[in-house]
Amino acid sequence: MSDRTVSSDEAANERGSASAPLFILSFRQRDELAALGAHGGWNVVAARRSDGAEQRFLASGAQVAVVDARGALGDGLTAVAALGDAVAANGGALLVLVSRGDIDEIGTFYDAGATHFLASPLSEQEFVQALRFAARHCERLSGDWRQAGASPAPLGWRLDRPSGTVRLTPALSELLDTSEIDSARGLLRRLGVDDRLIALSALRRLVRSGAATAFAHDFDGIGRVVQHLQLDSQGGFVDAVVERLRPVDARVAVIGDVLSDVRDANGARRWLDRRLVDGGERAVQAMLVALNRFDIVNAAYGRSAGDGLLRAAQRRIDEVVGDLLGRAAIVARMGGSEFLVAAAEAPARFELVAGRVAESLARPFVAGGAMAVLGCRIGIAAAQIDDTSASLLRRTSEALAEARASDSLTIHVARGAADQGASIDTLAVDLRRAIDRAEIDILFQPQVSITTGVIVGVEALARWDHPVMGAIGAETLFAAADRADLVIGLSDHLQRTVLARAAAWPASLSGLRVALNLTAADIARPGFADIFLDRVDSSGFPRGRLTVEITESGLIEDLGIASMLLATLRSAGCRVAIDDFGTGYSSLAYLKALPLDYLKIDKKLAQDIAGSTRDRIVVRGVIDMARSLGLSVIAEGVETDEQLDLLAKEGCQYYQGFLCAEPLDMAALEAMVLARRK
């Protein structure tokens, strides 16, 4: 396999450091690749299993990761998807090794997060050269990393074999709380008797074979570790990288993954019961996170792919919870595709965590070699006096059921008695009066042509200025309407209000299109097309300037009924848009089955275009697909010039968002339109 041996000095000249860490994941040739990396001058942390790969990569402090997918294409793709976000967030490089026969899959690996590739058979020189290029890639990115957190200081030591002296890295010396260890014997004394024998055996194995090796043990002051040993190119020094697996102290937290070891339902219940008995200044908060469409993906790609999805989902939840709540929280799989997150935390903070979890799970996963979009629904409940784990989890499950039953809610919070003044139940009671008194207002957010900068239309958005809760948007409005069995009544009221307002616009706004939303309840109503068109004609607003928008969640129940309704409205002169495309239940079936004119990219997807290369590729794919189907594309939530510039380069035609304006009343809208015409 080797053309020649590349010395560590040569590698150091190329990379500027002879001791940079390198993370390798190889399912079949871990030791061989570890030896090649060591010969090339890297301190190698090598793994054979993909479980926890993201955490191990971050813990290693490496910028360059290698995934060996030769002979294990599916496992390799899953590993790349798991590592991709962490590598990109830390300005790193991800080198994938593939077999010659799998070169056609390089594009799939690239979409999943890989940055560099090497095809087998490969020589040692080719492998080391590929590592050099990957390291240079990291150097070019080093001025603009978007780091999730500072890389941990390296833990390790170097043994001078002739003299027997040992030098610890500053970080390891600090964690061991000593600067006095200067010999191999002194270092061995910090290990238990059994672990000393394991360490000596590993050292002998290393010296005898010259091949990199590793051993695991509990290290006093650090916790469970793996020590990766390798000889330098001349064999005079032993270099060790200490990889932390289970820290025992907050000082050694590597990423936001320092959570309780609780991972099953029974352990979670015991944790809750202990916290509920102990009490504290803050009530225990619990959320249940249920993956959408998991059963479909599991059936399509098999149990192995489904298990991989569950592990990937838990890793994402772990990361969010660890970053925002740290060791105060637990994450546990409760069964099926449901996960529990619990912590003694302020409600507002906990709901922020829920939002971040929902955003994380909305990103595509890899399943069976394909990309799958799942999304989730979340129910939240706070502990009450005399609660047990069973009663708290029951209320949390009820909140999750409410979220699942809703057409628009991703997160539902079960409010306690202390929160009744601000609960959905109270809003439901107030909503009846608000509709009767016409207290629900309409604002208009401009939609702008990217090429000309001209405002060409608006989206009508509901706002309720509640006397207690303040401004309330459409999602909360419809959640309250759902509770009060007023969804159709609220939708009718909003449609009439929008049409009446737009029909009375001054001449300066007479050229604008108006987009209004239809709900799943509207679609399911018998004869709704005739009801709606009569309403439009009675208002005096022209059908030709009206766009009806349907969200993906509003279509999921019955595509056939939705298709017939939209075809009727379209043939009557209205235009049709699918809203919030790119999250939730995203499905190509909608684009195939429905008569559409516009595709509206969800704001999260549009905003992510300024993130990683993969994010840009996803947006590009959506835009290319839409335009190939003859659809115009509108990007929602555009907030920066960078986002707008990138969307323009990918061929997006229209945008709306705070970069142009927040939702406006009619007077402010007219002033903006007139100002842009000057």
XYZ file of C-alpha atoms in Angstrom:
678
model
C 0.000 0.000 0.000
C 2.959 2.296 0.525
C 5.128 4.016 -2.106
C 7.376 5.601 0.529
C 7.296 6.704 4.122
C 6.593 10.372 4.740
C 8.395 11.620 7.828
C 6.758 13.683 10.531
C 9.236 16.462 9.783
C 7.982 16.665 6.199
C 4.404 16.759 7.381
C 5.309 19.402 9.918
C 6.801 21.578 7.218
C 3.599 21.277 5.240
C 1.238 21.930 8.143
C 3.291 24.077 10.454
C 2.826 21.607 13.344
C 4.114 18.110 14.008
C 1.518 17.346 16.639
C -1.839 18.290 15.150
C -4.613 15.867 16.142
C -6.339 13.770 13.479
C -9.631 11.909 13.927
C -10.075 8.678 11.938
C -13.197 6.507 11.730
C -12.603 3.262 9.856
C -14.875 0.244 10.187
C -12.334 -2.280 8.842
C -8.844 -0.751 8.611
C -8.614 1.483 11.654
C -5.143 0.399 12.795
C -3.617 0.601 9.327
C -4.909 4.114 8.726
C -3.904 5.178 12.232
C -0.357 4.042 11.524
C -0.259 5.974 8.249
C -1.517 9.103 9.991
C 1.055 8.693 12.743
C 3.858 8.281 10.196
C 2.654 11.467 8.566
C 3.136 13.407 11.809
C -0.399 13.530 13.219
C -1.498 12.562 16.699
C -4.228 10.118 15.791
C -7.483 9.406 17.580
C -8.964 6.399 15.790
C -12.344 4.706 16.121
C -13.903 1.602 14.623
C -17.549 2.292 15.536
C -19.647 5.303 14.555
C -21.507 5.559 17.881
C -20.649 8.906 19.424
C -18.432 9.846 16.472
C -19.439 13.504 16.584
C -18.601 13.801 20.274
C -15.314 11.942 19.858
C -14.299 14.165 16.970
C -14.965 17.299 18.991
C -13.222 15.850 22.044
C -10.119 15.046 19.991
C -9.549 18.721 19.198
C -8.920 17.749 15.557
C -9.767 19.919 12.578
C -9.384 17.109 10.067
C -11.602 14.016 10.230
C -11.305 10.919 8.059
C -14.187 8.527 7.382
C -13.208 5.275 5.688
C -16.301 4.166 3.752
C -14.539 1.458 1.753
C -16.623 -1.686 1.969
C -19.066 0.017 4.319
C -20.850 2.582 2.185
C -24.036 2.887 4.246
C -22.206 3.099 7.565
C -19.815 5.614 6.063
C -22.620 7.829 4.805
C -24.322 7.757 8.200
C -21.043 8.692 9.868
C -20.425 11.580 7.468
C -23.914 12.924 8.108
C -23.303 12.700 11.861
C -19.922 14.447 11.645
C -20.723 16.992 8.950
C -22.267 19.683 11.118
C -19.546 19.521 13.778
C -16.758 19.603 11.189
C -18.313 22.546 9.350
C -19.053 24.466 12.546
C -15.421 24.256 13.570
C -13.943 25.233 10.225
C -12.712 21.700 9.650
C -12.273 19.259 6.791
C -13.865 15.844 6.301
C -11.924 13.423 4.104
C -13.841 10.365 2.862
C -12.156 7.243 1.509
C -14.234 5.309 -1.039
C -13.698 2.243 -3.195
C -13.204 2.759 -6.930
C -16.555 1.164 -7.622
C -18.303 3.682 -5.391
C -16.984 6.869 -7.000
C -20.481 7.651 -8.266
C -21.549 8.090 -4.627
C -19.157 10.982 -4.023
C -21.933 13.502 -4.685
C -24.067 11.914 -1.975
C -21.199 12.122 0.499
C -20.585 15.732 -0.480
C -24.219 16.610 0.179
C -23.948 14.921 3.577
C -20.967 17.059 4.599
C -17.728 15.663 3.143
C -15.178 18.177 1.847
C -12.407 15.950 0.407
C -12.258 12.506 -1.226
C -9.722 9.783 -1.979
C -10.433 6.595 -3.935
C -8.892 3.196 -3.195
C -6.462 1.638 -3.904
C -4.333 4.367 -2.374
C -0.717 4.668 -1.350
C 0.635 6.021 1.905
C 1.957 9.050 0.049
C -1.467 9.737 -1.484
C -3.166 9.431 1.881
C -0.742 11.776 3.639
C -0.936 14.247 0.750
C -4.735 14.218 0.992
C -4.443 14.965 4.705
C -2.154 17.895 3.893
C -4.673 19.354 1.469
C -7.428 18.905 4.042
C -5.296 20.704 6.635
C -4.661 23.570 4.199
C -8.402 23.810 3.662
C -8.777 24.314 7.420
C -6.101 27.003 7.391
C -7.945 28.916 4.675
C -11.117 28.781 6.735
C -9.407 29.695 9.982
C -10.133 33.394 9.627
C -13.907 32.824 9.404
C -14.820 29.857 11.559
C -18.306 29.777 13.005
C -17.325 27.765 16.032
C -19.901 26.261 18.318
C -17.348 26.667 21.075
C -13.606 26.868 21.527
C -11.715 23.675 20.722
C -10.513 21.960 23.880
C -6.859 22.188 24.826
C -5.089 18.907 23.906
C -4.548 16.247 26.544
C -1.486 14.107 26.079
C 2.086 13.309 26.990
C 5.417 12.482 25.354
C 7.847 9.862 26.625
C 11.571 10.149 25.822
C 12.443 6.449 25.619
C 16.214 6.685 26.187
C 15.910 8.845 29.329
C 12.492 7.656 30.529
C 11.322 11.244 31.087
C 7.740 12.276 30.448
C 6.362 15.683 29.544
C 2.635 16.369 29.968
C 0.630 18.871 27.959
C -0.409 21.875 30.071
C -4.084 20.854 29.920
C -3.366 17.322 31.181
C -1.079 18.673 33.909
C -3.851 21.020 35.054
C -6.505 18.306 35.147
C -4.230 15.958 37.108
C -3.482 18.895 39.394
C 0.234 18.273 39.237
C 3.381 19.563 37.624
C 5.584 16.960 39.333
C 5.095 13.981 37.014
C 8.281 13.758 34.994
C 8.743 10.023 34.469
C 6.834 7.069 33.070
C 6.800 5.523 36.526
C 5.202 8.635 37.999
C 2.509 8.623 35.323
C 1.786 4.933 35.895
C 1.271 5.588 39.589
C -1.817 7.631 38.718
C -3.414 4.458 37.321
C -5.013 1.619 39.243
C -3.072 -1.635 39.565
C -5.018 -3.412 36.819
C -4.816 -0.405 34.530
C -1.031 -0.225 34.998
C -0.739 -3.741 33.592
C -2.927 -2.762 30.621
C -0.803 0.347 30.007
C 2.489 -1.559 30.186
C 1.126 -4.183 27.806
C 0.119 -1.472 25.339
C 3.558 0.163 25.558
C 5.286 -3.165 24.911
C 2.963 -3.836 21.990
C 3.764 -0.423 20.540
C 7.542 -0.856 20.851
C 7.465 -4.411 19.548
C 5.335 -3.785 16.442
C 5.833 -0.075 15.826
C 2.116 0.151 14.998
C -0.135 2.658 16.757
C -2.245 1.169 19.512
C -4.675 2.250 22.221
C -6.029 1.232 25.616
C -8.944 2.381 27.766
C -9.048 2.953 31.523
C -10.378 5.180 34.286
C -8.033 8.091 34.918
C -8.187 9.649 38.371
C -9.265 13.275 37.970
C -10.388 12.900 34.355
C -12.793 9.969 34.143
C -12.993 7.281 31.488
C -10.400 7.798 28.738
C -8.771 6.114 25.769
C -5.034 6.649 25.391
C -3.859 6.531 21.759
C -0.148 5.653 21.561
C 2.229 6.000 18.640
C 5.976 6.161 18.014
C 7.557 9.114 16.276
C 9.225 8.465 12.913
C 12.606 7.642 14.519
C 11.141 5.596 17.343
C 12.798 7.654 20.058
C 9.611 9.101 21.516
C 6.212 7.738 22.461
C 3.421 10.250 21.855
C 0.057 9.816 23.556
C -3.266 11.536 22.938
C -5.680 11.192 25.853
C -9.286 11.083 24.629
C -11.937 11.812 27.254
C -14.985 9.593 27.051
C -16.885 10.289 30.268
C -15.772 13.406 32.168
C -16.259 13.440 35.936
C -15.910 17.158 36.473
C -17.360 20.267 34.863
C -13.817 21.466 34.149
C -13.393 18.783 31.505
C -16.635 19.391 29.612
C -15.689 19.162 25.961
C -18.978 20.053 24.310
C -22.535 20.511 25.488
C -22.815 16.741 25.856
C -21.960 16.522 29.548
C -25.368 15.152 30.505
C -26.595 12.503 32.891
C -26.037 8.940 31.710
C -29.826 8.422 31.861
C -30.867 7.071 28.466
C -33.971 4.896 29.044
C -37.516 5.424 30.247
C -37.061 3.769 33.647
C -33.977 5.799 34.415
C -35.756 8.983 33.345
C -38.674 8.276 35.670
C -36.311 7.667 38.584
C -34.525 10.947 37.801
C -37.837 12.823 37.723
C -39.050 11.281 40.975
C -35.837 12.309 42.749
C -36.044 15.885 41.463
C -39.748 16.192 42.251
C -39.177 15.083 45.828
C -36.132 17.325 46.296
C -37.968 20.408 45.025
C -36.018 23.628 44.494
C -36.351 27.204 43.429
C -37.361 26.217 39.914
C -39.996 23.694 38.922
C -38.975 20.707 36.858
C -39.838 21.175 33.184
C -40.392 18.211 30.884
C -40.759 17.960 27.124
C -41.568 14.988 24.927
C -40.140 15.156 21.413
C -41.783 12.927 18.794
C -40.256 12.515 15.338
C -42.622 13.028 12.406
C -42.906 10.388 9.686
C -40.419 8.049 11.371
C -42.579 4.977 10.765
C -42.682 5.714 7.034
C -38.905 6.061 6.780
C -38.384 2.977 8.942
C -40.649 0.912 6.699
C -39.046 2.235 3.513
C -35.400 1.734 4.447
C -35.450 -0.970 7.101
C -34.892 -1.248 10.822
C -31.144 -0.676 10.628
C -31.655 2.686 8.926
C -34.403 3.522 11.414
C -32.132 2.768 14.344
C -29.502 5.005 12.800
C -32.043 7.797 12.488
C -32.980 7.486 16.151
C -29.329 7.669 17.192
C -28.764 10.681 14.953
C -31.866 12.404 16.344
C -30.743 11.823 19.921
C -27.289 13.208 19.119
C -28.884 16.402 17.807
C -31.102 16.691 20.876
C -28.102 16.016 23.136
C -26.135 18.763 21.446
C -28.855 21.403 21.777
C -29.691 20.485 25.352
C -26.054 20.307 26.353
C -25.288 23.706 24.839
C -28.225 25.460 26.516
C -28.831 23.515 29.732
C -25.609 21.592 30.396
C -25.435 19.027 33.185
C -28.709 20.131 34.716
C -30.684 18.253 32.060
C -31.366 14.698 31.002
C -32.208 13.290 27.584
C -33.818 9.865 27.384
C -35.471 7.748 24.748
C -38.905 6.842 26.061
C -39.779 4.296 23.400
C -40.495 4.299 19.686
C -39.444 7.638 18.248
C -40.136 9.720 21.362
C -37.493 11.397 23.514
C -37.765 13.095 26.882
C -35.858 16.219 27.891
C -36.164 17.337 31.503
C -34.514 19.959 33.699
C -35.184 22.249 36.646
C -35.221 25.399 34.548
C -37.138 28.617 33.946
C -40.087 28.080 31.542
C -38.907 30.692 29.027
C -35.453 29.120 28.822
C -36.919 25.643 28.471
C -39.231 26.739 25.669
C -36.219 28.294 23.916
C -34.526 24.888 24.103
C -37.627 23.281 22.596
C -37.503 25.712 19.682
C -33.835 24.931 19.067
C -34.530 21.186 19.217
C -37.318 21.596 16.651
C -34.983 23.559 14.356
C -32.265 20.926 14.683
C -34.603 18.029 13.902
C -36.020 19.867 10.877
C -32.673 19.481 9.094
C -32.441 16.479 6.728
C -31.176 13.109 7.964
C -29.510 10.319 6.007
C -31.502 7.071 5.858
C -30.582 4.093 3.721
C -28.273 6.208 1.590
C -30.971 8.823 0.909
C -31.877 12.134 2.535
C -34.991 12.139 4.727
C -36.752 15.118 6.289
C -38.573 14.266 9.503
C -39.242 17.252 11.738
C -40.963 16.792 15.074
C -43.788 17.750 17.414
C -43.072 18.723 21.027
C -45.212 18.800 24.155
C -44.076 20.654 27.290
C -45.379 20.571 30.852
C -44.112 22.015 34.148
C -44.228 20.104 37.427
C -46.986 21.032 39.860
C -47.280 20.513 43.618
C -47.508 16.798 44.556
C -46.563 15.717 41.031
C -44.964 12.314 40.492
C -43.060 11.306 37.391
C -46.203 9.520 36.180
C -48.487 12.551 36.506
C -45.934 14.946 35.004
C -45.282 12.645 32.064
C -49.006 12.173 31.540
C -49.545 15.926 31.189
C -46.506 16.169 28.940
C -47.941 13.413 26.743
C -51.235 15.280 26.570
C -49.408 18.406 25.446
C -47.638 16.362 22.774
C -50.990 14.988 21.611
C -52.262 18.566 21.290
C -49.272 19.470 19.133
C -49.779 16.407 16.945
C -53.464 17.144 16.480
C -52.820 20.733 15.431
C -52.386 21.786 11.832
C -49.917 24.520 12.684
C -48.314 23.950 16.092
C -44.896 22.339 16.380
C -44.668 23.008 20.134
C -47.547 22.937 22.601
C -47.096 24.036 26.211
C -49.465 22.701 28.856
C -50.031 25.688 31.126
C -50.529 25.216 34.846
C -53.053 26.970 37.061
C -50.618 29.809 37.709
C -50.450 30.526 34.008
C -54.163 30.559 33.234
C -54.125 34.288 32.443
C -51.818 33.572 29.536
C -52.986 30.095 28.500
C -54.405 28.897 25.235
C -57.610 28.055 27.090
C -58.038 31.666 28.162
C -57.237 32.894 24.673
C -59.856 30.536 23.292
C -62.504 32.214 25.478
C -61.306 35.714 24.534
C -61.132 34.833 20.848
C -64.903 34.593 20.450
C -65.291 38.178 21.649
C -62.348 39.340 19.532
C -63.925 37.999 16.341
C -67.318 39.490 17.197
C -65.744 42.882 17.904
C -63.412 42.809 14.883
C -60.389 43.162 17.174
C -58.152 40.953 15.017
C -56.211 43.111 12.605
C -54.446 42.406 9.328
C -50.897 43.462 8.447
C -49.213 43.134 5.059
C -45.619 42.028 4.475
C -44.162 43.144 1.139
C -42.978 40.650 -1.454
C -40.174 42.093 -3.577
C -38.757 41.282 -6.991
C -35.090 40.432 -6.447
C -34.027 41.670 -9.879
C -35.814 45.052 -9.830
C -36.362 45.773 -6.125
C -40.021 46.580 -6.870
C -42.717 45.547 -4.383
C -44.965 43.275 -6.443
C -47.238 41.831 -3.772
C -47.926 41.256 -0.092
C -48.769 38.416 2.243
C -51.680 39.116 4.578
C -50.849 38.218 8.184
C -53.215 38.121 11.162
C -52.347 40.021 14.347
C -54.304 40.267 17.578
C -53.363 42.969 20.049
C -54.480 41.127 23.181
C -54.990 43.379 26.243
C -52.937 41.029 28.486
C -50.573 39.075 26.239
C -49.830 41.794 23.715
C -49.319 41.078 20.008
C -50.312 37.527 19.056
C -49.533 36.018 15.670
C -51.359 33.560 13.468
C -49.900 30.359 14.962
C -51.115 31.130 18.485
C -54.374 32.504 17.121
C -55.193 29.271 15.344
C -54.077 27.200 18.343
C -56.629 29.088 20.434
C -59.214 28.713 17.662
C -58.576 24.982 17.553
C -59.177 24.750 21.304
C -62.408 26.758 20.985
C -63.578 24.907 17.860
C -63.389 28.198 15.971
C -60.898 27.393 13.221
C -63.408 27.785 10.396
C -64.959 30.870 11.995
C -61.551 32.515 12.415
C -60.492 31.620 8.879
C -63.720 33.024 7.428
C -63.287 36.221 9.431
C -59.695 36.692 8.253
C -60.550 36.028 4.612
C -63.367 38.568 4.635
C -61.184 41.136 6.396
C -58.257 40.718 4.003
C -60.443 40.952 0.901
C -62.335 43.988 2.193
C -59.115 45.821 3.107
C -57.407 45.054 -0.202
C -60.494 45.970 -2.246
C -60.477 49.414 -0.594
C -56.815 50.134 -1.285
C -55.893 53.436 -2.943
C -54.766 53.546 -6.556
C -51.098 53.503 -5.485
C -51.518 49.894 -4.330
C -53.809 48.731 -7.104
C -51.107 46.705 -8.852
C -50.102 44.556 -5.885
C -50.923 40.877 -5.575
C -52.358 39.713 -2.250
C -51.591 36.300 -0.737
C -53.829 34.864 1.977
C -53.677 31.530 3.754
C -56.154 28.686 3.630
C -56.277 26.104 6.433
C -56.676 22.346 6.366
C -60.191 22.885 7.702
C -60.978 25.073 4.685
C -59.756 22.404 2.294
C -61.888 19.728 3.928
C -65.118 21.794 3.792
C -67.636 20.563 1.213
C -68.219 23.187 -1.460
C -65.491 25.479 -0.132
C -64.344 26.525 -3.624
C -67.727 28.040 -4.416
C -67.977 29.652 -0.967
C -64.535 31.206 -1.343
C -64.992 32.481 -4.904
C -68.347 34.050 -3.975
C -66.583 35.758 -1.074
C -63.870 37.119 -3.386
C -66.350 38.392 -5.965
C -68.554 40.000 -3.303
C -65.572 41.931 -1.962
C -64.793 43.450 -5.352
C -61.154 42.352 -5.248
C -60.050 40.886 -8.609
C -59.405 37.153 -8.695
C -56.394 37.692 -10.941
C -54.475 39.499 -8.153
C -55.208 36.902 -5.474
C -52.868 34.100 -4.389
C -54.033 31.396 -1.989
C -51.329 29.823 0.149
C -51.437 26.339 1.648
C -48.911 25.111 4.202
C -47.484 21.611 3.917
C -49.091 20.538 7.182
C -52.413 21.746 5.840
C -52.129 19.433 2.847
C -50.989 16.240 4.474
C -54.435 14.816 5.247
C -55.758 14.350 1.710
C -53.765 15.373 -1.352
C -56.592 14.375 -3.689
C -59.107 16.777 -2.132
C -56.487 19.543 -1.973
C -55.602 19.046 -5.630
C -59.226 19.318 -6.803
C -59.870 22.415 -4.692
C -56.763 24.218 -5.857
C -57.392 23.286 -9.483
C -60.853 24.852 -9.226
C -59.495 28.067 -7.703
C -56.708 28.230 -10.245
C -59.024 27.761 -13.211
C -61.152 30.580 -11.745
C -58.211 32.981 -12.034
C -56.504 32.747 -8.628
C -52.887 31.744 -8.200
C -51.726 29.002 -5.830
C -48.643 28.831 -3.599
C -47.301 26.160 -1.274
C -46.049 27.878 1.874
C -43.193 27.002 4.274
C -41.656 24.524 1.851
C -38.501 22.843 3.112
C -39.457 21.890 6.663
C -42.063 19.833 8.410
C -43.631 17.271 6.099
C -41.691 18.293 2.985
C -42.617 15.909 0.197
C -42.044 15.845 -3.529
C -45.538 14.368 -3.780
C -46.979 17.846 -3.228
C -45.122 19.244 -6.214
C -46.181 16.319 -8.376
C -49.863 16.264 -7.383
C -50.873 19.886 -6.895
C -51.551 22.662 -9.435
C -49.133 25.358 -8.229
C -47.794 28.716 -9.369
C -45.441 29.626 -6.523
C -43.202 27.775 -4.124
C -42.348 29.652 -0.934
C -39.096 28.581 0.706
C -39.406 28.401 4.489
C -37.566 31.182 6.315
C -35.253 28.793 8.174
C -34.121 27.232 4.919
C -33.693 30.623 3.237
C -31.686 32.010 6.145
C -29.431 28.940 6.219
C -28.217 29.691 2.692
C -25.547 31.888 4.277
C -24.406 28.972 6.430
C -22.534 25.922 5.175
C -21.973 24.740 1.626
C -24.478 21.967 2.234
C -27.157 24.465 3.213
C -26.591 26.320 -0.036
C -26.802 23.098 -2.030
C -30.163 22.231 -0.460
C -31.602 25.667 -1.296
C -30.178 25.464 -4.807
C -31.826 22.071 -5.280
C -35.219 23.376 -4.163
C -35.003 26.402 -6.466
C -33.823 24.357 -9.466
C -36.591 21.821 -8.911
C -39.261 24.509 -8.635
C -38.130 26.363 -11.735
C -37.954 23.110 -13.702
C -41.631 22.666 -12.847
C -42.423 26.183 -14.042
C -42.941 27.590 -10.545
C -41.868 31.013 -9.320
C -39.883 30.970 -6.079
C -40.412 33.273 -3.092
C -37.958 33.176 -0.175
C -39.405 33.995 3.246
C -37.621 35.486 6.241
C -34.781 37.200 4.367
C -32.957 39.414 6.834
C -29.501 40.206 5.433
C -27.947 41.428 2.202
C -25.783 38.299 2.146
C -28.827 36.041 2.173
C -30.450 38.066 -0.597
C -27.304 38.032 -2.738
C -26.922 34.254 -2.417
C -30.608 33.669 -3.180
C -30.305 35.841 -6.272
C -27.293 33.860 -7.471
C -29.270 30.636 -7.105
C -32.133 31.994 -9.226
C -34.754 32.926 -6.635
C -37.143 35.546 -8.087
C -38.888 37.098 -5.063
C -38.330 37.569 -1.357
C -40.061 38.834 1.758
C -38.617 39.513 5.175
C -37.256 42.130 7.525
C -34.564 43.116 5.006
C -37.361 44.932 3.173
C -39.906 45.474 5.943
C -41.723 43.911 8.845
C -45.492 43.373 8.404
C -47.059 46.822 7.823
C -50.445 48.433 8.104
C -51.960 49.935 4.948
C -50.647 53.470 5.525
C -47.059 52.303 6.059
C -47.302 49.967 3.054
C -48.510 52.783 0.792
C -45.711 55.060 1.995
C -43.092 52.404 1.247
C -44.477 51.646 -2.225
C -44.546 55.354 -3.143
C -41.031 55.907 -1.786
C -39.646 53.072 -3.932
C -41.212 54.541 -7.068
C -39.362 57.842 -6.712
